């Protein structure tokens, strides 16, 4: 399990780093597989075996604060030889004992005392409490109950094999081509090859589409199939592909800049660390585009609820807006936000004096949005089938029967400044 969960891009702990080359190659091979998961149908029943549950590389100890487990943050305990939840509780009792006592002396001289991280008793107690707080409370409660039964002589000490017998049969991979999951306890090289050669579409859905559906609407996440259908529909829009590209980068979290701005640098607006939601929704530059769209809908009384990210990110047309027009609006909005972000980054590198970035780039992004809609109409990209569905007064794009042409519905309030 340790080889499966330790990130391949980070150096493994000393015990793994000293492994022979064949085992290090095994580590690289296991890390190339999809993440292991609990594939059992029935919920896990906690019990006295939790006392012997392994602390490190334990999938069940992952949490929002520790998405890859507790190994990296509390590696000092691993180096000190603490391997199970029961040992951790024993250590808690020993450290809390009076200095000079046999239990305290044994632990502090033979276990913690050899490591600089635990040189201070106060720090050792504090760090121990932090580790216990990082563990699931139900697991700690079950282990404490087992420890109480052990102290009363009502229970034989559970062994590591008891814990693994409960955990390993539940861990594995769900494979779309097989009726039952691939279990870690019966995993073979043949199974690994099957996982690595699974259809590209399946891997893409798990890696990009499912997380994006959750990011677009956390309350009602869109399934991967819905995200894939949205991309397929937008790709069929008759328009230059360069205007569609930013939408694809949004979905795949691949916003390119000279230094991958959204990955390792804060946004130039100074408002928040850079990520997809900030660049394409909460950044003041992006909000300029969103507010312009919302203003057009509000002016035509078509916005009963606030405009949400899912409306644009999933091209979900509000009531009263033609679906085809909203697809173009979504593409143009994301492209305009990307344009404003790029311009803000370029202006930040200009020699002084640098004008205020946010106001300038906000106006630029908003103007870019309406320019793209005008470009779509001017190039006659709108299909003729829209004519019957876009009467005068339709937001964003309408059909002028007298002139026999599509036009952009550009209200004065939304007109971009010159």
GROMACS .gro file of C-alpha atoms in nm:
model
  418
    1UNK     CA    1   0.000   0.000   0.000
    2UNK     CA    2   0.286   0.235   0.070
    3UNK     CA    3   0.420   0.200  -0.283
    4UNK     CA    4   0.074   0.273  -0.422
    5UNK     CA    5   0.001   0.589  -0.227
    6UNK     CA    6   0.339   0.763  -0.211
    7UNK     CA    7   0.349   1.031  -0.488
    8UNK     CA    8   0.584   0.940  -0.771
    9UNK     CA    9   0.704   1.298  -0.811
   10UNK     CA   10   0.833   1.321  -0.453
   11UNK     CA   11   1.131   1.142  -0.302
   12UNK     CA   12   1.016   0.845  -0.095
   13UNK     CA   13   1.112   0.815   0.272
   14UNK     CA   14   1.450   0.672   0.357
   15UNK     CA   15   1.325   0.317   0.404
   16UNK     CA   16   1.183   0.311   0.049
   17UNK     CA   17   1.472   0.507  -0.101
   18UNK     CA   18   1.708   0.231   0.012
   19UNK     CA   19   1.510  -0.041  -0.162
   20UNK     CA   20   1.683  -0.245  -0.434
   21UNK     CA   21   1.636  -0.125  -0.794
   22UNK     CA   22   1.373  -0.394  -0.876
   23UNK     CA   23   1.148  -0.271  -0.594
   24UNK     CA   24   1.202   0.091  -0.694
   25UNK     CA   25   1.091  -0.002  -1.046
   26UNK     CA   26   0.789  -0.173  -0.892
   27UNK     CA   27   0.711   0.153  -0.713
   28UNK     CA   28   0.726   0.345  -1.042
   29UNK     CA   29   0.499   0.088  -1.208
   30UNK     CA   30   0.241   0.095  -0.930
   31UNK     CA   31   0.238   0.473  -0.927
   32UNK     CA   32   0.154   0.477  -1.298
   33UNK     CA   33  -0.177   0.304  -1.222
   34UNK     CA   34  -0.496   0.493  -1.136
   35UNK     CA   35  -0.535   0.570  -0.763
   36UNK     CA   36  -0.651   0.276  -0.555
   37UNK     CA   37  -0.995   0.315  -0.395
   38UNK     CA   38  -1.242   0.139  -0.167
   39UNK     CA   39  -1.452  -0.063  -0.413
   40UNK     CA   40  -1.651  -0.270  -0.162
   41UNK     CA   41  -2.029  -0.248  -0.176
   42UNK     CA   42  -2.082  -0.266   0.200
   43UNK     CA   43  -1.955   0.009   0.435
   44UNK     CA   44  -1.647  -0.062   0.642
   45UNK     CA   45  -1.731  -0.178   0.996
   46UNK     CA   46  -1.481  -0.051   1.249
   47UNK     CA   47  -1.388  -0.265   1.547
   48UNK     CA   48  -1.104  -0.375   1.775
   49UNK     CA   49  -0.888  -0.446   1.470
   50UNK     CA   50  -0.847  -0.066   1.433
   51UNK     CA   51  -0.596  -0.088   1.719
   52UNK     CA   52  -0.357  -0.261   1.475
   53UNK     CA   53  -0.448  -0.052   1.170
   54UNK     CA   54  -0.143   0.083   0.984
   55UNK     CA   55  -0.090   0.456   1.023
   56UNK     CA   56   0.106   0.515   0.706
   57UNK     CA   57  -0.018   0.485   0.348
   58UNK     CA   58  -0.366   0.427   0.483
   59UNK     CA   59  -0.623   0.528   0.223
   60UNK     CA   60  -0.886   0.583   0.492
   61UNK     CA   61  -0.678   0.852   0.660
   62UNK     CA   62  -0.701   1.083   0.358
   63UNK     CA   63  -0.911   1.394   0.419
   64UNK     CA   64  -0.960   1.743   0.270
   65UNK     CA   65  -0.676   1.870   0.490
   66UNK     CA   66  -0.457   1.570   0.404
   67UNK     CA   67  -0.564   1.462   0.052
   68UNK     CA   68  -0.273   1.217   0.012
   69UNK     CA   69  -0.275   1.091   0.370
   70UNK     CA   70  -0.077   1.188   0.678
   71UNK     CA   71   0.257   1.039   0.572
   72UNK     CA   72   0.423   1.359   0.450
   73UNK     CA   73   0.322   1.583   0.739
   74UNK     CA   74   0.402   1.338   1.021
   75UNK     CA   75   0.696   1.147   0.880
   76UNK     CA   76   0.890   1.199   1.207
   77UNK     CA   77   0.660   0.949   1.379
   78UNK     CA   78   0.724   0.696   1.105
   79UNK     CA   79   1.098   0.744   1.145
   80UNK     CA   80   1.058   0.692   1.520
   81UNK     CA   81   0.904   0.350   1.459
   82UNK     CA   82   0.537   0.430   1.525
   83UNK     CA   83   0.355   0.211   1.273
   84UNK     CA   84   0.002   0.144   1.403
   85UNK     CA   85  -0.284   0.329   1.565
   86UNK     CA   86  -0.241   0.122   1.880
   87UNK     CA   87   0.125   0.220   1.908
   88UNK     CA   88   0.024   0.584   1.872
   89UNK     CA   89  -0.224   0.556   2.161
   90UNK     CA   90   0.039   0.380   2.372
   91UNK     CA   91   0.277   0.664   2.292
   92UNK     CA   92   0.011   0.916   2.395
   93UNK     CA   93  -0.020   0.752   2.737
   94UNK     CA   94   0.355   0.728   2.785
   95UNK     CA   95   0.426   1.091   2.696
   96UNK     CA   96   0.145   1.206   2.926
   97UNK     CA   97   0.294   1.009   3.216
   98UNK     CA   98   0.494   1.185   3.484
   99UNK     CA   99   0.859   1.251   3.387
  100UNK     CA  100   1.085   0.994   3.546
  101UNK     CA  101   0.832   0.716   3.523
  102UNK     CA  102   0.922   0.390   3.353
  103UNK     CA  103   0.684   0.435   3.059
  104UNK     CA  104   0.786   0.793   2.999
  105UNK     CA  105   1.158   0.715   3.022
  106UNK     CA  106   1.126   0.417   2.788
  107UNK     CA  107   0.950   0.617   2.519
  108UNK     CA  108   1.150   0.937   2.545
  109UNK     CA  109   1.489   0.765   2.550
  110UNK     CA  110   1.441   0.479   2.307
  111UNK     CA  111   1.182   0.613   2.065
  112UNK     CA  112   1.138   0.989   2.055
  113UNK     CA  113   1.456   1.097   2.225
  114UNK     CA  114   1.671   0.993   1.931
  115UNK     CA  115   1.503   1.240   1.696
  116UNK     CA  116   1.557   1.614   1.704
  117UNK     CA  117   1.192   1.673   1.618
  118UNK     CA  118   1.093   1.543   1.963
  119UNK     CA  119   1.375   1.696   2.167
  120UNK     CA  120   1.122   1.910   2.356
  121UNK     CA  121   0.857   1.726   2.561
  122UNK     CA  122   0.614   2.012   2.503
  123UNK     CA  123   0.665   1.989   2.127
  124UNK     CA  124   0.626   1.610   2.134
  125UNK     CA  125   0.291   1.639   2.316
  126UNK     CA  126   0.173   1.912   2.079
  127UNK     CA  127   0.278   1.722   1.766
  128UNK     CA  128   0.118   1.403   1.898
  129UNK     CA  129  -0.212   1.585   1.953
  130UNK     CA  130  -0.194   1.724   1.598
  131UNK     CA  131  -0.150   1.374   1.456
  132UNK     CA  132  -0.444   1.236   1.653
  133UNK     CA  133  -0.658   1.530   1.538
  134UNK     CA  134  -0.568   1.451   1.176
  135UNK     CA  135  -0.707   1.097   1.205
  136UNK     CA  136  -1.076   1.012   1.154
  137UNK     CA  137  -1.247   1.035   1.497
  138UNK     CA  138  -1.434   0.707   1.446
  139UNK     CA  139  -1.107   0.520   1.397
  140UNK     CA  140  -0.950   0.676   1.706
  141UNK     CA  141  -1.261   0.595   1.910
  142UNK     CA  142  -1.256   0.230   1.798
  143UNK     CA  143  -0.886   0.200   1.880
  144UNK     CA  144  -0.936   0.358   2.224
  145UNK     CA  145  -1.218   0.113   2.296
  146UNK     CA  146  -0.989  -0.176   2.200
  147UNK     CA  147  -0.711  -0.033   2.421
  148UNK     CA  148  -0.951  -0.022   2.716
  149UNK     CA  149  -1.047  -0.386   2.659
  150UNK     CA  150  -0.679  -0.480   2.634
  151UNK     CA  151  -0.605  -0.308   2.963
  152UNK     CA  152  -0.892  -0.498   3.126
  153UNK     CA  153  -0.771  -0.830   2.986
  154UNK     CA  154  -1.086  -0.878   2.781
  155UNK     CA  155  -0.917  -0.883   2.442
  156UNK     CA  156  -0.617  -1.042   2.277
  157UNK     CA  157  -0.391  -0.783   2.111
  158UNK     CA  158  -0.499  -0.751   1.745
  159UNK     CA  159  -0.221  -0.807   1.493
  160UNK     CA  160  -0.141  -0.627   1.170
  161UNK     CA  161  -0.270  -0.929   0.979
  162UNK     CA  162  -0.612  -0.878   1.140
  163UNK     CA  163  -0.627  -0.520   1.015
  164UNK     CA  164  -0.503  -0.607   0.667
  165UNK     CA  165  -0.757  -0.889   0.645
  166UNK     CA  166  -1.027  -0.624   0.687
  167UNK     CA  167  -0.875  -0.362   0.458
  168UNK     CA  168  -0.711  -0.534   0.162
  169UNK     CA  169  -1.022  -0.715   0.029
  170UNK     CA  170  -1.192  -0.376  -0.002
  171UNK     CA  171  -0.921  -0.197  -0.200
  172UNK     CA  172  -0.885  -0.205  -0.576
  173UNK     CA  173  -0.989  -0.044  -0.901
  174UNK     CA  174  -1.324  -0.026  -1.077
  175UNK     CA  175  -1.274  -0.128  -1.440
  176UNK     CA  176  -1.541  -0.040  -1.700
  177UNK     CA  177  -1.471  -0.354  -1.903
  178UNK     CA  178  -1.513  -0.595  -1.611
  179UNK     CA  179  -1.829  -0.682  -1.414
  180UNK     CA  180  -1.642  -0.675  -1.082
  181UNK     CA  181  -1.359  -0.450  -0.956
  182UNK     CA  182  -0.994  -0.551  -0.967
  183UNK     CA  183  -0.890  -0.615  -0.607
  184UNK     CA  184  -0.552  -0.523  -0.468
  185UNK     CA  185  -0.534  -0.855  -0.283
  186UNK     CA  186  -0.545  -1.049  -0.613
  187UNK     CA  187  -0.375  -0.796  -0.839
  188UNK     CA  188  -0.148  -0.926  -1.118
  189UNK     CA  189   0.070  -0.777  -1.390
  190UNK     CA  190  -0.200  -0.870  -1.639
  191UNK     CA  191  -0.452  -0.662  -1.445
  192UNK     CA  192  -0.211  -0.368  -1.437
  193UNK     CA  193  -0.164  -0.385  -1.812
  194UNK     CA  194  -0.542  -0.385  -1.856
  195UNK     CA  195  -0.573  -0.074  -1.639
  196UNK     CA  196  -0.302   0.112  -1.827
  197UNK     CA  197  -0.447   0.026  -2.168
  198UNK     CA  198  -0.809   0.111  -2.083
  199UNK     CA  199  -0.988   0.335  -2.334
  200UNK     CA  200  -0.849   0.686  -2.355
  201UNK     CA  201  -1.199   0.832  -2.327
  202UNK     CA  202  -1.250   0.661  -1.992
  203UNK     CA  203  -0.924   0.795  -1.850
  204UNK     CA  204  -0.996   1.143  -1.986
  205UNK     CA  205  -1.338   1.144  -1.823
  206UNK     CA  206  -1.191   1.048  -1.486
  207UNK     CA  207  -0.900   1.291  -1.510
  208UNK     CA  208  -1.072   1.600  -1.653
  209UNK     CA  209  -1.448   1.583  -1.703
  210UNK     CA  210  -1.560   1.455  -1.362
  211UNK     CA  211  -1.351   1.709  -1.161
  212UNK     CA  212  -1.466   1.990  -1.391
  213UNK     CA  213  -1.832   1.898  -1.341
  214UNK     CA  214  -1.779   1.925  -0.966
  215UNK     CA  215  -1.593   2.254  -0.999
  216UNK     CA  216  -1.862   2.408  -1.219
  217UNK     CA  217  -2.144   2.324  -0.979
  218UNK     CA  218  -2.053   2.174  -0.641
  219UNK     CA  219  -2.419   2.153  -0.534
  220UNK     CA  220  -2.523   1.945  -0.836
  221UNK     CA  221  -2.207   1.815  -1.008
  222UNK     CA  222  -2.246   1.739  -1.376
  223UNK     CA  223  -2.149   1.382  -1.471
  224UNK     CA  224  -1.854   1.331  -1.702
  225UNK     CA  225  -2.092   1.234  -1.983
  226UNK     CA  226  -2.266   1.573  -1.958
  227UNK     CA  227  -1.936   1.763  -1.971
  228UNK     CA  228  -1.828   1.554  -2.269
  229UNK     CA  229  -2.159   1.624  -2.446
  230UNK     CA  230  -2.117   2.000  -2.386
  231UNK     CA  231  -1.769   1.995  -2.539
  232UNK     CA  232  -1.892   1.795  -2.838
  233UNK     CA  233  -2.177   2.041  -2.893
  234UNK     CA  234  -1.954   2.347  -2.866
  235UNK     CA  235  -1.701   2.196  -3.103
  236UNK     CA  236  -1.971   2.174  -3.370
  237UNK     CA  237  -2.035   2.549  -3.352
  238UNK     CA  238  -1.943   2.699  -3.689
  239UNK     CA  239  -1.673   2.939  -3.576
  240UNK     CA  240  -1.297   2.967  -3.574
  241UNK     CA  241  -1.139   2.710  -3.346
  242UNK     CA  242  -0.912   2.970  -3.186
  243UNK     CA  243  -1.223   3.110  -3.012
  244UNK     CA  244  -1.307   2.763  -2.877
  245UNK     CA  245  -0.959   2.681  -2.750
  246UNK     CA  246  -0.983   2.875  -2.419
  247UNK     CA  247  -1.294   2.675  -2.326
  248UNK     CA  248  -1.103   2.348  -2.374
  249UNK     CA  249  -0.816   2.476  -2.162
  250UNK     CA  250  -1.066   2.572  -1.893
  251UNK     CA  251  -1.206   2.218  -1.881
  252UNK     CA  252  -0.864   2.050  -1.883
  253UNK     CA  253  -0.701   2.297  -1.639
  254UNK     CA  254  -0.428   2.373  -1.890
  255UNK     CA  255  -0.418   2.752  -1.904
  256UNK     CA  256  -0.086   2.824  -2.079
  257UNK     CA  257   0.133   3.119  -1.990
  258UNK     CA  258   0.506   3.182  -1.991
  259UNK     CA  259   0.532   3.046  -1.636
  260UNK     CA  260   0.200   2.860  -1.596
  261UNK     CA  261   0.052   3.157  -1.417
  262UNK     CA  262  -0.251   2.974  -1.279
  263UNK     CA  263  -0.036   2.704  -1.123
  264UNK     CA  264   0.242   2.877  -0.933
  265UNK     CA  265   0.181   3.253  -0.921
  266UNK     CA  266  -0.094   3.472  -0.777
  267UNK     CA  267  -0.325   3.655  -1.014
  268UNK     CA  268  -0.200   3.998  -1.117
  269UNK     CA  269  -0.520   4.152  -0.980
  270UNK     CA  270  -0.385   4.077  -0.633
  271UNK     CA  271  -0.715   3.933  -0.521
  272UNK     CA  272  -0.643   3.564  -0.471
  273UNK     CA  273  -0.413   3.276  -0.563
  274UNK     CA  274  -0.454   3.175  -0.924
  275UNK     CA  275  -0.680   2.886  -1.014
  276UNK     CA  276  -0.948   2.815  -1.271
  277UNK     CA  277  -1.235   2.948  -1.065
  278UNK     CA  278  -1.051   3.273  -1.001
  279UNK     CA  279  -0.930   3.332  -1.359
  280UNK     CA  280  -1.263   3.246  -1.519
  281UNK     CA  281  -1.517   3.358  -1.260
  282UNK     CA  282  -1.414   3.553  -0.947
  283UNK     CA  283  -1.131   3.770  -1.081
  284UNK     CA  284  -1.247   4.134  -1.125
  285UNK     CA  285  -1.152   4.111  -1.493
  286UNK     CA  286  -1.367   3.800  -1.539
  287UNK     CA  287  -1.647   3.959  -1.338
  288UNK     CA  288  -1.654   4.245  -1.586
  289UNK     CA  289  -1.756   3.997  -1.857
  290UNK     CA  290  -2.003   3.819  -1.630
  291UNK     CA  291  -2.163   4.145  -1.519
  292UNK     CA  292  -2.198   4.255  -1.880
  293UNK     CA  293  -2.380   3.932  -1.964
  294UNK     CA  294  -2.596   3.955  -1.653
  295UNK     CA  295  -2.679   4.317  -1.734
  296UNK     CA  296  -2.807   4.220  -2.079
  297UNK     CA  297  -3.025   3.945  -1.931
  298UNK     CA  298  -3.153   4.171  -1.654
  299UNK     CA  299  -3.240   4.447  -1.900
  300UNK     CA  300  -3.463   4.200  -2.084
  301UNK     CA  301  -3.602   4.054  -1.759
  302UNK     CA  302  -3.454   3.710  -1.831
  303UNK     CA  303  -3.246   3.667  -1.516
  304UNK     CA  304  -3.472   3.544  -1.233
  305UNK     CA  305  -3.173   3.400  -1.042
  306UNK     CA  306  -2.810   3.516  -1.020
  307UNK     CA  307  -2.589   3.401  -1.305
  308UNK     CA  308  -2.384   3.102  -1.187
  309UNK     CA  309  -2.058   2.959  -1.316
  310UNK     CA  310  -2.243   2.652  -1.444
  311UNK     CA  311  -2.442   2.871  -1.684
  312UNK     CA  312  -2.123   2.958  -1.874
  313UNK     CA  313  -1.890   2.670  -1.790
  314UNK     CA  314  -2.151   2.408  -1.884
  315UNK     CA  315  -2.321   2.626  -2.150
  316UNK     CA  316  -2.654   2.593  -1.968
  317UNK     CA  317  -2.879   2.854  -2.126
  318UNK     CA  318  -3.105   3.057  -1.895
  319UNK     CA  319  -3.477   3.053  -1.968
  320UNK     CA  320  -3.566   3.273  -2.262
  321UNK     CA  321  -3.227   3.247  -2.436
  322UNK     CA  322  -3.183   3.032  -2.746
  323UNK     CA  323  -2.949   2.742  -2.675
  324UNK     CA  324  -2.738   2.797  -2.986
  325UNK     CA  325  -2.689   3.165  -2.907
  326UNK     CA  326  -2.594   3.081  -2.549
  327UNK     CA  327  -2.332   2.835  -2.675
  328UNK     CA  328  -2.170   3.122  -2.865
  329UNK     CA  329  -2.204   3.349  -2.559
  330UNK     CA  330  -2.031   3.087  -2.340
  331UNK     CA  331  -1.743   3.046  -2.585
  332UNK     CA  332  -1.706   3.422  -2.626
  333UNK     CA  333  -1.721   3.482  -2.250
  334UNK     CA  334  -1.443   3.234  -2.170
  335UNK     CA  335  -1.231   3.362  -2.460
  336UNK     CA  336  -1.280   3.721  -2.340
  337UNK     CA  337  -1.182   3.630  -1.983
  338UNK     CA  338  -0.872   3.458  -2.116
  339UNK     CA  339  -0.792   3.767  -2.324
  340UNK     CA  340  -0.821   3.992  -2.018
  341UNK     CA  341  -0.606   3.759  -1.809
  342UNK     CA  342  -0.334   3.748  -2.072
  343UNK     CA  343  -0.334   4.124  -2.114
  344UNK     CA  344  -0.312   4.180  -1.739
  345UNK     CA  345  -0.012   3.947  -1.718
  346UNK     CA  346   0.159   4.119  -2.015
  347UNK     CA  347   0.097   4.466  -1.872
  348UNK     CA  348   0.245   4.363  -1.537
  349UNK     CA  349   0.578   4.300  -1.714
  350UNK     CA  350   0.584   4.640  -1.885
  351UNK     CA  351   0.835   4.902  -1.765
  352UNK     CA  352   0.701   5.165  -1.527
  353UNK     CA  353   0.484   5.355  -1.504
  354UNK     CA  354   0.227   5.075  -1.521
  355UNK     CA  355  -0.138   5.188  -1.546
  356UNK     CA  356  -0.396   5.035  -1.310
  357UNK     CA  357  -0.422   4.678  -1.434
  358UNK     CA  358  -0.773   4.579  -1.329
  359UNK     CA  359  -0.972   4.873  -1.475
  360UNK     CA  360  -0.785   4.863  -1.805
  361UNK     CA  361  -0.805   4.486  -1.847
  362UNK     CA  362  -1.167   4.474  -1.731
  363UNK     CA  363  -1.270   4.713  -2.008
  364UNK     CA  364  -1.056   4.520  -2.254
  365UNK     CA  365  -1.215   4.185  -2.164
  366UNK     CA  366  -1.566   4.328  -2.182
  367UNK     CA  367  -1.498   4.487  -2.519
  368UNK     CA  368  -1.346   4.159  -2.639
  369UNK     CA  369  -1.667   3.973  -2.549
  370UNK     CA  370  -1.892   4.198  -2.757
  371UNK     CA  371  -1.634   4.209  -3.038
  372UNK     CA  372  -1.640   3.830  -3.058
  373UNK     CA  373  -2.019   3.825  -3.083
  374UNK     CA  374  -1.999   4.087  -3.358
  375UNK     CA  375  -1.735   3.878  -3.533
  376UNK     CA  376  -1.959   3.570  -3.516
  377UNK     CA  377  -2.245   3.760  -3.680
  378UNK     CA  378  -2.028   3.940  -3.937
  379UNK     CA  379  -1.876   3.614  -4.059
  380UNK     CA  380  -2.228   3.473  -4.111
  381UNK     CA  381  -2.159   3.180  -3.881
  382UNK     CA  382  -2.514   3.169  -3.746
  383UNK     CA  383  -2.717   2.891  -3.913
  384UNK     CA  384  -3.031   2.984  -4.106
  385UNK     CA  385  -3.241   2.765  -3.875
  386UNK     CA  386  -3.200   3.030  -3.603
  387UNK     CA  387  -3.401   3.289  -3.794
  388UNK     CA  388  -3.739   3.171  -3.667
  389UNK     CA  389  -3.620   3.158  -3.305
  390UNK     CA  390  -3.441   3.494  -3.271
  391UNK     CA  391  -3.697   3.774  -3.301
  392UNK     CA  392  -3.606   4.138  -3.233
  393UNK     CA  393  -3.558   4.175  -2.860
  394UNK     CA  394  -3.377   3.844  -2.820
  395UNK     CA  395  -3.064   3.899  -2.608
  396UNK     CA  396  -2.715   3.904  -2.760
  397UNK     CA  397  -2.811   3.804  -3.118
  398UNK     CA  398  -3.138   3.853  -3.306
  399UNK     CA  399  -3.260   3.826  -3.665
  400UNK     CA  400  -3.355   4.144  -3.849
  401UNK     CA  401  -3.615   4.029  -4.102
  402UNK     CA  402  -3.617   4.363  -4.284
  403UNK     CA  403  -3.244   4.349  -4.345
  404UNK     CA  404  -3.246   3.967  -4.374
  405UNK     CA  405  -2.944   3.940  -4.148
  406UNK     CA  406  -2.846   3.857  -3.793
  407UNK     CA  407  -2.743   4.142  -3.566
  408UNK     CA  408  -2.587   4.181  -3.223
  409UNK     CA  409  -2.825   4.315  -2.958
  410UNK     CA  410  -2.583   4.559  -2.800
  411UNK     CA  411  -2.761   4.774  -2.539
  412UNK     CA  412  -2.617   5.114  -2.461
  413UNK     CA  413  -2.549   5.014  -2.100
  414UNK     CA  414  -2.333   4.725  -2.214
  415UNK     CA  415  -2.155   4.907  -2.493
  416UNK     CA  416  -1.779   4.872  -2.448
  417UNK     CA  417  -1.592   5.198  -2.392
  418UNK     CA  418  -1.380   5.318  -2.679
   0.00000   0.00000   0.00000
